Coordinates of C-alpha atoms in Angstrom, one line a residue:
M1 CA 0.0 -0.4 -0.4
T2 CA 1.4 3.4 -0.9
R3 CA 1.9 5.5 1.9
R4 CA 0.1 9.0 1.6
S5 CA 1.2 12.0 1.0
T6 CA -0.6 14.9 2.1
M7 CA -2.7 15.3 4.9
K8 CA -5.3 17.9 6.1
A9 CA -4.2 20.2 9.5
L10 CA -4.8 23.1 11.5
V11 CA -1.9 25.4 10.4
Y12 CA -1.3 28.8 12.1
Q13 CA -0.8 31.4 10.2
G14 CA -0.3 34.4 12.4
P15 CA -2.5 36.3 15.2
G16 CA -5.7 35.5 14.6
K17 CA -5.7 33.7 11.3
I18 CA -6.1 29.7 11.3
S19 CA -6.8 27.2 8.6
W20 CA -8.0 23.7 7.9
K21 CA -5.6 22.7 4.6
K22 CA -3.8 19.8 3.0
V23 CA 0.1 19.6 4.1
P24 CA 2.8 17.1 4.0
V25 CA 2.2 13.5 6.2
P26 CA 5.2 14.1 8.7
G27 CA 7.6 11.3 8.3
L28 CA 11.1 9.8 10.9
M29 CA 13.1 12.2 11.6
Q30 CA 14.7 9.8 14.4
P31 CA 15.6 6.8 15.0
T32 CA 13.5 7.2 18.4
D33 CA 10.1 8.9 16.5
V34 CA 7.2 7.3 15.4
I35 CA 4.1 8.5 12.9
V36 CA 0.8 8.9 15.3
K37 CA -2.7 8.4 13.7
V38 CA -4.4 10.8 15.2
T39 CA -7.7 9.3 16.1
R40 CA -8.9 12.1 19.2
T41 CA -7.1 15.5 19.3
T42 CA -8.4 18.9 21.6
I43 CA -8.4 22.3 21.7
C44 CA -6.5 24.1 24.3
G45 CA -6.5 27.3 25.9
T46 CA -2.8 27.7 25.5
D47 CA -3.7 27.5 21.7
L48 CA -6.0 30.0 22.0
H49 CA -3.2 32.2 23.3
I50 CA -1.6 31.7 20.5
L51 CA -3.6 32.4 18.4
K52 CA -4.0 35.8 20.1
G53 CA -0.2 35.5 19.7
D54 CA 0.6 35.7 23.4
V55 CA 3.3 33.7 22.2
P56 CA 5.2 34.6 20.1
A57 CA 7.9 31.6 20.0
V58 CA 4.6 29.7 17.7
T59 CA 5.5 31.2 14.2
A60 CA 3.1 31.4 10.9
G61 CA 3.0 27.6 9.3
R62 CA 2.8 25.6 12.6
I63 CA 0.5 22.7 13.2
L64 CA -0.7 23.4 16.5
G65 CA -2.3 20.7 19.0
H66 CA -0.3 19.2 21.8
E67 CA -2.8 16.9 23.1
G68 CA -4.7 13.6 21.6
V69 CA -5.2 9.9 21.2
G70 CA -4.5 7.6 18.2
I71 CA -2.8 4.4 16.8
V72 CA 1.0 4.6 15.3
E73 CA 1.2 4.3 11.9
E74 CA 4.9 4.2 11.5
V75 CA 8.0 3.4 14.0
G76 CA 12.0 4.6 14.2
G77 CA 14.3 1.8 14.7
A78 CA 15.5 2.9 18.2
V79 CA 11.6 2.8 19.7
R80 CA 11.3 -0.4 21.7
D81 CA 7.7 0.3 23.8
F82 CA 5.4 0.9 20.9
K83 CA 4.6 -0.7 17.7
K84 CA 2.8 -0.7 14.5
N85 CA -1.0 -0.3 15.1
D86 CA -0.6 0.1 19.8
H87 CA -3.0 2.4 20.5
V88 CA -1.4 5.5 22.6
L89 CA -1.9 8.7 24.7
I90 CA 0.1 11.7 23.1
S91 CA 1.9 13.4 26.1
C92 CA 1.3 17.2 25.8
I93 CA 5.5 17.0 26.8
T94 CA 8.1 15.4 24.9
S95 CA 10.8 14.3 27.2
C96 CA 14.1 12.7 26.3
G97 CA 14.8 10.5 29.8
K98 CA 18.3 11.0 29.6
C99 CA 18.9 14.7 30.3
E100 CA 19.4 16.7 33.6
Y101 CA 16.0 18.0 33.7
C102 CA 14.5 14.3 33.1
K103 CA 16.3 12.6 35.8
K104 CA 15.0 14.8 38.0
Q105 CA 10.9 14.2 35.9
M106 CA 11.1 18.3 35.1
Y107 CA 9.9 16.9 31.9
A108 CA 8.9 20.1 31.1
H109 CA 12.5 21.4 30.5
C110 CA 13.8 18.5 29.4
E111 CA 16.8 19.2 26.4
D112 CA 15.8 18.1 24.3
G113 CA 12.3 18.2 24.1
G114 CA 9.5 19.8 26.7
W115 CA 6.6 21.8 25.5
I116 CA 7.4 21.7 21.9
L117 CA 4.1 19.9 20.3
G118 CA 2.6 22.5 18.9
H119 CA 4.5 25.5 19.5
L120 CA 8.3 24.6 18.1
I121 CA 7.4 22.0 16.3
D122 CA 3.7 20.5 14.3
G123 CA 1.3 19.0 16.6
T124 CA -1.4 17.0 16.8
Q125 CA -4.4 19.3 15.0
A126 CA -4.0 16.9 12.3
E127 CA -4.5 13.3 10.7
Y128 CA -0.7 12.2 11.4
V129 CA 2.0 13.7 14.2
R130 CA 5.6 12.9 14.2
I131 CA 6.2 12.2 17.8
P132 CA 9.5 12.0 19.2
H133 CA 11.3 10.3 22.0
A134 CA 8.1 8.1 21.4
D135 CA 9.0 6.0 24.7
N136 CA 9.2 8.4 26.9
S137 CA 6.4 10.6 25.4
L138 CA 3.5 8.4 25.0
H139 CA 1.4 6.3 27.0
H140 CA -0.3 3.1 26.0
V141 CA -4.0 3.5 26.1
P142 CA -5.9 1.1 28.2
D143 CA -8.1 -1.5 27.4
D144 CA -12.7 -1.0 28.4
V145 CA -11.6 2.6 28.4
D146 CA -12.9 6.0 27.1
E147 CA -10.4 7.3 24.5
D148 CA -12.5 10.6 24.5
A149 CA -11.7 10.6 28.0
L150 CA -8.1 10.3 27.9
V151 CA -7.6 12.9 25.2
M152 CA -7.9 15.5 28.6
L153 CA -4.9 13.3 30.5
S154 CA -2.3 14.8 27.6
D155 CA -2.6 18.2 29.6
I156 CA -5.8 19.5 31.5
F157 CA -5.3 16.7 34.0
P158 CA -2.0 16.7 34.8
T159 CA -1.5 20.2 34.3
G160 CA -4.3 21.2 37.1
F161 CA -2.9 18.2 39.4
E162 CA 0.6 19.1 39.1
I163 CA 0.4 22.7 39.2
G164 CA -2.4 23.1 41.1
V165 CA -3.1 20.8 43.6
L166 CA 0.3 19.2 44.1
Y167 CA 2.5 22.8 44.0
G168 CA -0.3 24.3 45.9
A169 CA -0.1 21.4 48.8
V170 CA -3.4 20.9 49.3
K171 CA -4.4 18.9 52.1
P172 CA -7.9 17.8 54.1
G173 CA -9.7 20.0 55.2
D174 CA -8.3 23.0 53.4
V175 CA -9.9 26.1 51.8
V176 CA -9.2 26.0 48.0
A177 CA -10.0 29.0 46.1
I178 CA -9.7 28.6 42.5
V179 CA -9.9 31.4 40.0
G180 CA -11.3 30.1 36.3
A181 CA -14.0 27.8 36.0
G182 CA -12.3 26.4 32.8
P183 CA -11.4 23.2 31.8
I184 CA -8.3 23.6 33.5
G185 CA -10.1 24.9 36.2
M186 CA -12.6 22.0 36.4
A187 CA -9.3 19.8 36.2
T188 CA -8.0 21.1 39.4
L189 CA -11.3 21.2 41.4
L190 CA -11.5 17.1 40.1
T191 CA -8.4 16.6 41.6
A192 CA -8.2 18.7 44.1
R193 CA -10.7 16.1 45.6
F194 CA -8.6 13.2 45.8
Y195 CA -7.6 15.1 49.0
S196 CA -10.3 16.2 50.7
P197 CA -10.7 19.7 51.3
G198 CA -12.9 20.9 53.9
K199 CA -14.4 23.7 50.9
I200 CA -13.6 24.3 47.0
I201 CA -14.6 27.8 46.6
M202 CA -15.0 28.5 42.3
V203 CA -14.7 31.3 41.2
D204 CA -15.8 32.8 37.9
T205 CA -17.6 35.3 35.7
D206 CA -19.7 32.6 33.6
P207 CA -22.9 31.1 36.5
S208 CA -22.8 28.5 33.7
R209 CA -19.7 27.6 34.4
L210 CA -20.1 28.2 38.2
E211 CA -23.5 25.8 37.8
H212 CA -21.3 22.7 36.0
A213 CA -18.3 23.5 38.7
R214 CA -21.2 22.7 41.3
K215 CA -22.0 19.4 40.3
L216 CA -18.4 18.4 40.2
G217 CA -17.6 18.8 43.9
A218 CA -17.7 22.4 44.1
T219 CA -19.1 24.0 47.5
D220 CA -19.3 27.7 47.3
L221 CA -19.7 29.6 43.8
V222 CA -18.4 33.2 43.4
N223 CA -19.5 35.4 40.1
A224 CA -16.2 37.5 39.9
A225 CA -17.8 39.7 37.5
D226 CA -19.2 41.3 41.2
D227 CA -17.9 44.8 42.6
N228 CA -17.8 42.5 46.2
A229 CA -16.3 39.3 45.0
I230 CA -13.1 39.2 46.9
E231 CA -15.7 39.9 50.0
Q232 CA -18.0 37.4 48.8
I233 CA -15.0 34.8 48.8
L234 CA -13.2 35.9 52.1
A235 CA -16.5 34.9 54.2
H236 CA -16.2 32.1 53.6
T237 CA -13.1 31.9 55.2
K238 CA -11.8 32.6 58.7
D239 CA -8.4 35.2 57.7
G240 CA -8.1 33.7 54.2
V241 CA -7.8 30.7 51.7
D242 CA -5.0 28.1 52.4
V243 CA -4.6 27.4 48.9
A244 CA -5.9 30.4 46.1
I245 CA -5.1 28.7 42.6
E246 CA -4.7 31.0 39.1
A247 CA -6.4 29.1 36.3
V248 CA -7.1 31.8 33.8
G249 CA -4.2 33.5 32.9
I250 CA -4.8 36.8 33.4
P251 CA -4.2 40.5 35.5
Q252 CA -7.4 40.6 37.5
T253 CA -7.6 36.4 38.2
F254 CA -3.5 36.5 40.3
G255 CA -4.4 39.8 41.9
I256 CA -7.8 38.4 43.4
C257 CA -5.6 35.3 44.3
Q258 CA -3.1 37.8 45.5
R259 CA -5.6 39.5 47.7
I260 CA -7.8 36.5 49.1
V261 CA -4.7 34.3 49.9
K262 CA -4.0 33.8 54.3
P263 CA -1.1 34.1 55.8
G264 CA 0.8 30.1 55.6
G265 CA -0.7 30.3 52.9
H266 CA -0.1 29.4 48.7
I267 CA -0.7 30.7 45.8
A268 CA -0.2 28.5 42.7
N269 CA -0.5 29.9 39.5
I270 CA -1.8 27.4 36.2
G271 CA -2.6 30.4 33.6
V272 CA -0.3 31.4 31.2
H273 CA 0.2 34.8 31.3
G274 CA 0.6 36.7 28.1
K275 CA 1.3 40.2 30.1
S276 CA 2.8 41.2 33.3
V277 CA 1.1 41.4 36.5
D278 CA 1.5 43.7 39.2
L279 CA 3.4 41.2 42.3
E280 CA 1.3 42.7 45.4
L281 CA 4.8 42.5 47.4
Q282 CA 4.7 45.3 50.2
N283 CA 0.8 43.9 51.4
L284 CA 2.6 39.4 50.8
W285 CA 6.1 39.8 52.3
I286 CA 4.7 39.9 55.7
K287 CA 2.6 36.7 54.8
N288 CA 4.9 33.7 54.4
I289 CA 2.9 32.8 51.4
T290 CA 4.4 30.2 48.7
L291 CA 3.7 31.3 45.8
T292 CA 4.7 28.9 42.9
T293 CA 4.6 28.6 38.9
G294 CA 4.6 26.0 36.2
L295 CA 4.5 24.4 33.4
V296 CA 2.9 20.6 33.5
N297 CA 5.8 17.6 33.7
T298 CA 3.3 15.1 33.4
N299 CA 5.2 13.0 35.7
T300 CA 1.7 12.0 37.2
T301 CA 0.2 10.7 34.2
P302 CA 0.9 7.3 34.8
M303 CA -1.2 7.6 38.6
L304 CA -4.1 9.3 36.7
L305 CA -4.5 6.5 34.0
R306 CA -5.0 4.6 37.0
T307 CA -7.1 6.4 38.5
V308 CA -9.4 6.7 35.0
M309 CA -9.2 2.8 34.5
A310 CA -10.5 2.5 39.0
K311 CA -13.7 4.8 38.0
K312 CA -12.4 7.2 40.5
L313 CA -11.8 10.2 38.2
V314 CA -14.5 11.5 35.2
P315 CA -12.5 13.6 32.5
E316 CA -15.4 12.9 29.9
N317 CA -17.1 15.0 32.7
L318 CA -15.9 18.2 31.2
I319 CA -16.8 17.2 27.6
T320 CA -20.0 19.5 26.0
H321 CA -18.8 19.7 22.6
R322 CA -18.3 17.1 19.9
F323 CA -16.9 17.7 16.3
S324 CA -15.0 15.5 12.8
F325 CA -11.7 16.5 11.9
A326 CA -13.2 18.8 8.6
Q327 CA -15.5 20.9 11.3
I328 CA -12.5 21.8 13.0
M329 CA -13.3 25.6 12.6
K330 CA -16.0 25.3 13.9
A331 CA -14.7 23.6 17.3
Y332 CA -12.7 26.8 17.2
E333 CA -14.9 29.2 16.9
V334 CA -17.2 27.8 19.2
F335 CA -14.1 26.8 21.8
G336 CA -13.3 30.4 21.2
N337 CA -16.9 31.9 22.5
A338 CA -16.7 29.3 25.7
A339 CA -19.3 31.9 27.4
E340 CA -22.1 32.2 25.1
E341 CA -21.8 28.2 23.7
N342 CA -21.5 26.7 27.2
A343 CA -18.2 25.4 26.1
L344 CA -15.8 23.4 28.2
K345 CA -14.2 21.1 26.5
V346 CA -14.6 20.2 22.8
I347 CA -13.7 16.4 21.3
I348 CA -12.1 16.1 17.5
S349 CA -12.5 13.2 16.2
D350 CA -11.8 10.9 12.8
G351 CA -15.6 10.2 12.8
H352 CA -13.4 6.5 13.2

């Protein structure tokens, strides 16, 4: 059978411009590569940041996307753990497994990887994608697991868990505020529940997202559009929240986190920031707080896979819309207008 030479892919063409167009099918470049036929992918808030021009390292002509599941099509000679026709989960982080950072499980800073898919190399919003360092950057898809759900283990669940819950040091009984009820905020909510916090306060400007958060386990809801939103959050606490998790990436939401954290508390920043923020150190220096930032390492993905298999985590609860690859431009339109469309996570599939 003759190998296809072209495929369709979602191509970034500069700020505000994308197109679903015909491009060459990727080939193996290193013996550690595999080529994956993408069966499901999705759109991330980071893709919208790229589209706005917030990530200047992404240049015109780049295929976007860093999440997905698929079937191995072609395998490099040095790949040991995967073979043709294996079903795989694609990690949003590429890791060589050998460099200084990988040996510390800081895969986000891999010297020959990190977040490169849909950023520095072509990504997963395409019919085929090349995955470097496949042995360390793919996971086998277990049998009898909803593959739509697994798409969200590429990025948002390890991100919410690692950068929000673990970096925020959520403990049993804590009062946790999650500022931003988008997909990342919801993933953070679901994984924070592993640690039985006393309260989870969800903060957003969208009433429908707040109501969805209540169904997923939020104990209290605050509309950030209200003039007294900070006072409302503080009213649920003694003297502030133990953990304030920023899950949007704009100055206003970071500002809320600084004003609600209690002495000795944690601010865990997840959001992708395209603009500088004011650090209110004149108020925070005396409060013994911890401020963390981070890019997901995906070192928790195997554990999260096991929780999904055990039905302790149900990522498909975040799916609100489904599209075919041919409808990907519509999917961007819906996801980009999430409030009007009541959209959380969209799944884009090959239709099979």
